[in-house]
Every structure is written in structure tokens, then in C-alpha cells.
PDB file of C-alpha atoms in Angstrom:
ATOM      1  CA  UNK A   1    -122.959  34.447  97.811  1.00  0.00           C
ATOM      2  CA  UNK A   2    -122.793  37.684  99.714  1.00  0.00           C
ATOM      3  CA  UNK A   3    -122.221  36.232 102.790  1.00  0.00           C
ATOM      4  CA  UNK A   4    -119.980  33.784 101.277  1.00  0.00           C
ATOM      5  CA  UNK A   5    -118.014  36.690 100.627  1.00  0.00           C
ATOM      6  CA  UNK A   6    -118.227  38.513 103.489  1.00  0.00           C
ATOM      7  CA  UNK A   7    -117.356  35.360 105.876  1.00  0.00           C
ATOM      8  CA  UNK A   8    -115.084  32.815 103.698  1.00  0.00           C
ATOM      9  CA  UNK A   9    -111.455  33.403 102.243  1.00  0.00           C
ATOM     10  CA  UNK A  10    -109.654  32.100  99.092  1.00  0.00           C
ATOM     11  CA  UNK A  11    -111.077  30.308  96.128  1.00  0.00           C
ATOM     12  CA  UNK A  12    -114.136  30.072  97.753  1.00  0.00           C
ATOM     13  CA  UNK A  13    -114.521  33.780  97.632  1.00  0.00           C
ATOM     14  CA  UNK A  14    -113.481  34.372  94.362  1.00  0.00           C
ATOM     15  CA  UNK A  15    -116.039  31.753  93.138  1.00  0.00           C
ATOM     16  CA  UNK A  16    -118.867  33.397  94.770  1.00  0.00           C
ATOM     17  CA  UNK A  17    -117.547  36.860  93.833  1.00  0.00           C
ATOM     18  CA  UNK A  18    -117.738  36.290  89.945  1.00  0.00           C
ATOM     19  CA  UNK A  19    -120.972  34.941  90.297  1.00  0.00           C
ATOM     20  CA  UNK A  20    -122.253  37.893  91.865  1.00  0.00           C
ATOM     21  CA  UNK A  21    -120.220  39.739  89.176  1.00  0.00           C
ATOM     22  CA  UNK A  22    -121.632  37.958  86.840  1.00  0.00           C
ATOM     23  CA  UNK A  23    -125.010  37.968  88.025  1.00  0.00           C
ATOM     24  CA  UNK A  24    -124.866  41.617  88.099  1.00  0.00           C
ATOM     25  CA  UNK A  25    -123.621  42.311  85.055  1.00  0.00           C
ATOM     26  CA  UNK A  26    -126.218  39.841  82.995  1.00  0.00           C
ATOM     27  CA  UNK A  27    -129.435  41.701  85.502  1.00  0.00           C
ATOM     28  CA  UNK A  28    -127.772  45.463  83.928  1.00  0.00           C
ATOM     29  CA  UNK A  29    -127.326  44.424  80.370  1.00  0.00           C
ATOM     30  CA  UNK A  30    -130.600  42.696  80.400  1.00  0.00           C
ATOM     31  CA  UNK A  31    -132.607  45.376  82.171  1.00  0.00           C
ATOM     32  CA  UNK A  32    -131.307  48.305  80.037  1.00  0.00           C
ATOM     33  CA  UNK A  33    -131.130  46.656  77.192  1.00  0.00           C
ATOM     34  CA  UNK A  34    -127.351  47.565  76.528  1.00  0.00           C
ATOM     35  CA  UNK A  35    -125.881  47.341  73.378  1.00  0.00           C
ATOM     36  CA  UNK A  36    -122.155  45.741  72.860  1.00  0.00           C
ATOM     37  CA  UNK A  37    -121.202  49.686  71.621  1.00  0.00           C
ATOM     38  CA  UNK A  38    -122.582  50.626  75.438  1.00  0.00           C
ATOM     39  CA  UNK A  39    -125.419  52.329  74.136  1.00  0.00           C
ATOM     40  CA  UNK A  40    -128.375  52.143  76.008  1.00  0.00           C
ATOM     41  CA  UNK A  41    -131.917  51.730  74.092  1.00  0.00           C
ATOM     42  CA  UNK A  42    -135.117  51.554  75.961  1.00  0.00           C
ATOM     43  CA  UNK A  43    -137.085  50.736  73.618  1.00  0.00           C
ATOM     44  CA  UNK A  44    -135.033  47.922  71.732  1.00  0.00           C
ATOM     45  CA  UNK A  45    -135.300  44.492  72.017  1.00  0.00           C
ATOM     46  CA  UNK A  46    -133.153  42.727  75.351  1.00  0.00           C
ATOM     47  CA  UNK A  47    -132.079  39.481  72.883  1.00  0.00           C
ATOM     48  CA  UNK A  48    -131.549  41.753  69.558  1.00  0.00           C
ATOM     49  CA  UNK A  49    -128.839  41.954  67.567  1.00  0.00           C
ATOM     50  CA  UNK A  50    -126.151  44.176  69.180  1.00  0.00           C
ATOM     51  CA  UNK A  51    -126.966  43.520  72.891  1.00  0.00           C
ATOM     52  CA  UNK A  52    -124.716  42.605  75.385  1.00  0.00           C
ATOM     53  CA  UNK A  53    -127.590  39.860  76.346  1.00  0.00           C
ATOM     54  CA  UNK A  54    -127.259  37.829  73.404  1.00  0.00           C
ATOM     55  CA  UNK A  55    -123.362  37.754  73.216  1.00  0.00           C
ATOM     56  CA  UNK A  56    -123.325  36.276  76.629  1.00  0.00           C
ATOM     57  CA  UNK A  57    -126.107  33.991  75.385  1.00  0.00           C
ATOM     58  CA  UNK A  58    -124.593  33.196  72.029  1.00  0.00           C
ATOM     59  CA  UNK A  59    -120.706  33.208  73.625  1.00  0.00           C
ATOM     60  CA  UNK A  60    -121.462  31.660  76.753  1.00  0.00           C
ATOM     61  CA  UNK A  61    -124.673  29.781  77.581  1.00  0.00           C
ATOM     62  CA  UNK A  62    -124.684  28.164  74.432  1.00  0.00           C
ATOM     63  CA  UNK A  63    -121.465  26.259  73.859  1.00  0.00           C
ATOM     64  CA  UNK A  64    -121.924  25.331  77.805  1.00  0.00           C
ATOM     65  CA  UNK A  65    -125.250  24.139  76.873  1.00  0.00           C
ATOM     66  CA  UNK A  66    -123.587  21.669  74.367  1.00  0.00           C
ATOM     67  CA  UNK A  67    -120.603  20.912  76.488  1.00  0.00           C
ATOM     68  CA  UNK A  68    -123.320  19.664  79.437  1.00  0.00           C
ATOM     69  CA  UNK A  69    -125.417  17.957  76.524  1.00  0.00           C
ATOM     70  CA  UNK A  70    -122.308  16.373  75.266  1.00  0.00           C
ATOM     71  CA  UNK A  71    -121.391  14.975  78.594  1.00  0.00           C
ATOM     72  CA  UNK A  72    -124.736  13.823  79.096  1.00  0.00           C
ATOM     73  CA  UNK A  73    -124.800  11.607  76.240  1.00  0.00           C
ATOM     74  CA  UNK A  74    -121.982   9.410  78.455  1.00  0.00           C
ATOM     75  CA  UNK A  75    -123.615   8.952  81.262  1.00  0.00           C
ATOM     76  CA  UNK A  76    -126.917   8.330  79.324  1.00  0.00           C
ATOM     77  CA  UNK A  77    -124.223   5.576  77.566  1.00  0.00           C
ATOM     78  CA  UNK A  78    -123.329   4.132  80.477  1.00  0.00           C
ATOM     79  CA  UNK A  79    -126.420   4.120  82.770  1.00  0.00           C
ATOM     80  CA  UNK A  80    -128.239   2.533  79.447  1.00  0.00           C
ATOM     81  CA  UNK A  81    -125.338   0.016  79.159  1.00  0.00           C
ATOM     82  CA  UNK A  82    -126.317  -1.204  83.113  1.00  0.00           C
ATOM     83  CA  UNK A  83    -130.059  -0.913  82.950  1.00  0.00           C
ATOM     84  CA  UNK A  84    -130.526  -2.929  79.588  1.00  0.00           C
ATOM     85  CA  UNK A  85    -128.382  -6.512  80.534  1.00  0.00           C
ATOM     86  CA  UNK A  86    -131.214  -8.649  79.414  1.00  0.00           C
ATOM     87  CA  UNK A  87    -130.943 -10.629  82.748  1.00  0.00           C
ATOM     88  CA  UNK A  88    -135.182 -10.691  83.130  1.00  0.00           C
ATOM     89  CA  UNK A  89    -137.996 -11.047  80.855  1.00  0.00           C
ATOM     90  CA  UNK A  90    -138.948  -7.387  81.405  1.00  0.00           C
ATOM     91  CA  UNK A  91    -135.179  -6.206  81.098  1.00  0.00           C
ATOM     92  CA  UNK A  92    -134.833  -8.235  77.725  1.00  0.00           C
ATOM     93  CA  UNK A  93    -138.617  -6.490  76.653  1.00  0.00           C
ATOM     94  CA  UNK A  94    -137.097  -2.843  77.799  1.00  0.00           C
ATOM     95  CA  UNK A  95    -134.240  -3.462  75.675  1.00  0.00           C
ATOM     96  CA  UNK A  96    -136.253  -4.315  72.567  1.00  0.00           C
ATOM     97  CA  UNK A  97    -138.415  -1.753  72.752  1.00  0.00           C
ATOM     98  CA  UNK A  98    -135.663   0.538  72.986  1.00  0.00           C
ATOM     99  CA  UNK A  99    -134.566  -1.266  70.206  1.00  0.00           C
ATOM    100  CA  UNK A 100    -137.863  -0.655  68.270  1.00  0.00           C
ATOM    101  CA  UNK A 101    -137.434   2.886  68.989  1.00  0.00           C
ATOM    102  CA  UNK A 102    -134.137   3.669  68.142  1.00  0.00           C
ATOM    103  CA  UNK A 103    -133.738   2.013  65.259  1.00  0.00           C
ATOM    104  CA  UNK A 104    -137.625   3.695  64.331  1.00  0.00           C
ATOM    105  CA  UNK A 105    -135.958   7.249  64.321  1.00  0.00           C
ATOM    106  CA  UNK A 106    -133.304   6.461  62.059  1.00  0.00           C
ATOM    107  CA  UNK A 107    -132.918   6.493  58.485  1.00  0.00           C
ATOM    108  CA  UNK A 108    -131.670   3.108  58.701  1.00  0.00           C
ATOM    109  CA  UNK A 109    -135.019   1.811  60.317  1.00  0.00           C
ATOM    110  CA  UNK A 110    -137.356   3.334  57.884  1.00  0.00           C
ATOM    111  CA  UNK A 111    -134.724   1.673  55.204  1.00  0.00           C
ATOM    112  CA  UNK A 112    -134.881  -1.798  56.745  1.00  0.00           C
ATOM    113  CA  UNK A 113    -138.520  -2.242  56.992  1.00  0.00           C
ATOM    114  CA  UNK A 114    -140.044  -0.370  53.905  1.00  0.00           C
ATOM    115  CA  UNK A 115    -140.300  -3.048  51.621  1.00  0.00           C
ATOM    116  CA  UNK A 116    -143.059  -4.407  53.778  1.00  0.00           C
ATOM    117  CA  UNK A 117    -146.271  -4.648  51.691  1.00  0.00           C
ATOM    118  CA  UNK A 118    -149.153  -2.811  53.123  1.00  0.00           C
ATOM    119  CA  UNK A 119    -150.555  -5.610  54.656  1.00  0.00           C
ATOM    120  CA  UNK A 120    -148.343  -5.855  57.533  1.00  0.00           C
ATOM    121  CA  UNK A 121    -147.384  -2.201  57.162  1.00  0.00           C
ATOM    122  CA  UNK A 122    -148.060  -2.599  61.191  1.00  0.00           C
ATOM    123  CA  UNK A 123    -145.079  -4.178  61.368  1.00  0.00           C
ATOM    124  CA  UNK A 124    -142.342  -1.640  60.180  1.00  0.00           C
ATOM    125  CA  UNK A 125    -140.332  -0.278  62.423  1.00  0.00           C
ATOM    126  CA  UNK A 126    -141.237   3.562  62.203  1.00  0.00           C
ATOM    127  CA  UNK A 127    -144.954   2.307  62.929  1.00  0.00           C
ATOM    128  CA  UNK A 128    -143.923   0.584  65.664  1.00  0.00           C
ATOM    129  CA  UNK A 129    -141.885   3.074  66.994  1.00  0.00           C
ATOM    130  CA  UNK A 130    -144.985   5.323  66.884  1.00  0.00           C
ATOM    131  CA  UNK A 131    -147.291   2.590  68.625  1.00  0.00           C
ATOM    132  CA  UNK A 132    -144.587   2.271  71.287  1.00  0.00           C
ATOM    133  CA  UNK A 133    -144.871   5.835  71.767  1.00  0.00           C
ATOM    134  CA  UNK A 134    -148.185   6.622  71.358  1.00  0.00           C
ATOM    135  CA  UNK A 135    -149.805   3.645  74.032  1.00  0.00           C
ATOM    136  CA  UNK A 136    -147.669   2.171  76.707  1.00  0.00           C
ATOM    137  CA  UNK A 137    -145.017   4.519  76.606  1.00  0.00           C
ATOM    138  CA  UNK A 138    -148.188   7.536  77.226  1.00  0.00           C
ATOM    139  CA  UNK A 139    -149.682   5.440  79.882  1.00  0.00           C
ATOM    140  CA  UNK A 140    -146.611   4.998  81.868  1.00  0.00           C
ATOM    141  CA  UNK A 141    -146.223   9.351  81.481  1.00  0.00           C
ATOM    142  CA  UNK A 142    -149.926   9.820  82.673  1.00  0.00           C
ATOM    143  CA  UNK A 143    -149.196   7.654  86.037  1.00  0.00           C
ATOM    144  CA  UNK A 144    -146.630   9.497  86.746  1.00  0.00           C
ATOM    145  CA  UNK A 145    -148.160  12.665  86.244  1.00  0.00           C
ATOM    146  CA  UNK A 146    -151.324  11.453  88.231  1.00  0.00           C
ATOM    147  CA  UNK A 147    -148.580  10.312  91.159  1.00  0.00           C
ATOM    148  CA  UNK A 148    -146.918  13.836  90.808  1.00  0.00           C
ATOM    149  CA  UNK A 149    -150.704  15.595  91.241  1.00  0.00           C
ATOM    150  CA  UNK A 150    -151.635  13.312  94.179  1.00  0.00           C
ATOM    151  CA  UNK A 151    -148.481  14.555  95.786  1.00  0.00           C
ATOM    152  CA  UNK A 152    -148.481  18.240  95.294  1.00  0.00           C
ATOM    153  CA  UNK A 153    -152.439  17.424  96.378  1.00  0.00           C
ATOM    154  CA  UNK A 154    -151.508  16.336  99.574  1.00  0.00           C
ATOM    155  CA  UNK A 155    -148.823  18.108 100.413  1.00  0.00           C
ATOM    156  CA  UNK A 156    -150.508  21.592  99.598  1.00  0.00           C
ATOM    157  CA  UNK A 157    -153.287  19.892 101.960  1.00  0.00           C
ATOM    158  CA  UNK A 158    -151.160  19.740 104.992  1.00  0.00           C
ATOM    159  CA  UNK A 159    -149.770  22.987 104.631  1.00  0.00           C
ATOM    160  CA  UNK A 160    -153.390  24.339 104.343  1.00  0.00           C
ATOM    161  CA  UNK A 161    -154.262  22.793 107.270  1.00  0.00           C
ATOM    162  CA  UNK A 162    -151.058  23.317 109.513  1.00  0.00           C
ATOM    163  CA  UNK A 163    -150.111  19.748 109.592  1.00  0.00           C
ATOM    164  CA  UNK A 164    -146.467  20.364 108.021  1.00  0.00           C
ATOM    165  CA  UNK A 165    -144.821  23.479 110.034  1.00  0.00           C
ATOM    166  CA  UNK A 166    -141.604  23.065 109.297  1.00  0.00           C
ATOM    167  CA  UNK A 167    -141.412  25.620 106.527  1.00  0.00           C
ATOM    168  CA  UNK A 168    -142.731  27.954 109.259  1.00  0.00           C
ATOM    169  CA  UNK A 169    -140.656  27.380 112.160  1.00  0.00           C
ATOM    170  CA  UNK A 170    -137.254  26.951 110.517  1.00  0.00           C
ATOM    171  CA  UNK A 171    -136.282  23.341 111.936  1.00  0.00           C
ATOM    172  CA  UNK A 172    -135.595  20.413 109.969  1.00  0.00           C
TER     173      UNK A 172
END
């Protein structure tokens, strides 16, 4: 953002500006512990009460937090909306176990299926939820972790033995 500054004109310098501005200002407070009556306190907690930390936290970070959350949930909305047209057999089962598992961590599902006798108690939905969970849903999360491993394995491999070099010699 510095050199963004130093080379580039209008808005895109005052962007990169604040953020160094800002940047600057949250690295003080933060290191020396300031307090909002610009008292400085070594020895006091960063994220106290008081600090200029946690006003920018509590003022800032966290209603942008919800904002970005909020605006999440309509994309989740929509991309869910496209991925679960029951158009396949394994579409139509991804839809019903997101069914199963929605509906399992509501009130409404434990409602719906609690008059099940213990018998089947298997079948209510909060169990099922749980089972959903719990087995396939836990297999699916270790593959990918075991894919993720196999790749940081291999790639830490070639850099070990000077088969990538790009990082070196600055070329794409």
C-alpha cells in the first residue's frame, strides 16, 4: 500500500492511505495497550475494558463481521437453491439429508418426531441428524483432510528437493 501511494493518484490512493492509517493506528493502540482516555498502561490487558483495541473491535470488526455473515446467508440461499434441484438420485439424497439435518437442529424437528416410542427411537429426526453427522458426513471430512495432507506432502517434497523453483527465481 506504500507503493500504492507513492506511485498511483486519486481514490486509489486514498484507499490504500487509510489502510495504512488504519493499520497503524490498530499496531499502536494494540502494542501500548492505549486506553480510550490516551493513557498508556503497560501492564494492562490489550482487549480490556477502556482500550482503544476493543472499541475498534466492539465498534468496528464486529458489526462488519455480521454485515459479511448476513450477506453470506444469501449466497448460501442461492447456491443451496441451484445445488439441491433433485434432478439425480444423489441430488434428491443430498437434499434429504440436508433435510434430515436441518429440520434435526430445530425445535420443530425434535417436536415432530418425539412421540416415537423407544423402539424406533433410531428414527427421530435429532438421532438422525446426529448419525448423518457422526458417519458419512465424518468420512467425507477425513478424505478431504487425507487429500489436503497428500498435497502439502508432496508439494513440501518438491521444494525439498528443488523440483519446484519458482518461489526462488521469481517467474511464474
Amino acid at each position: 500500500h506504500v507503493m500504492k501511494v507513492q506511485r498511483t493518484g486519486g481514490s486509489q490512493k486514498f484507499f490504500s492511505l487509510v489502510t495504512i492509517l488504519a493499520f497503524s493506528f490498530t499496531l499502536l493502540t494494540g502494542a501500548f495497550k492505549m486506553r480510550t482516555d490516551f493513557s498508556w498502561d503497560p501492564a494492562g490487558n490489550y482487549i480490556g475494558d477502556g482500550t482503544w483495541f476493543k472499541f475498534m473491535f466492539d465498534s468496528m470488526f464486529t458489526p462488519l463481521g455480521a454485515a459479511m455473515f448476513s450477506l453470506l446467508a444469501f449466497f448460501v440461499a442461492s447456491a443451496s437453491f441451484r445445488a439441491f434441484r433433485a434432478r439425480t438420485k444423489e441430488a434428491t439424497l443430498l437434499l434429504a439429508a440436508a433435510f434430515v439435518i436441518l429440520l434435526g437442529r430445530t425445535p420443530l424437528g425434535h417436536i415432530a418426531t418425539a412421540w416415537f416410542p423407544e423402539t424406533i427411537a433410531w428414527l427421530r429426526v435429532e438421532n438422525l441428524s446426529n448419525w448423518i453427522l457422526s458417519w458419512p458426513n465424518m468420512a467425507g471430512q477425513r478424505a478431504i483432510l487425507i487429500g489436503i495432507s497428500l498435497g502439502i506432502i508432496s508439494t513440501s517434497l518438491k521444494l525439498i528437493l528443488g523440483l519446484e523453483r519458482s518461489h526462488l527465481s521469481g517467474e511464474g
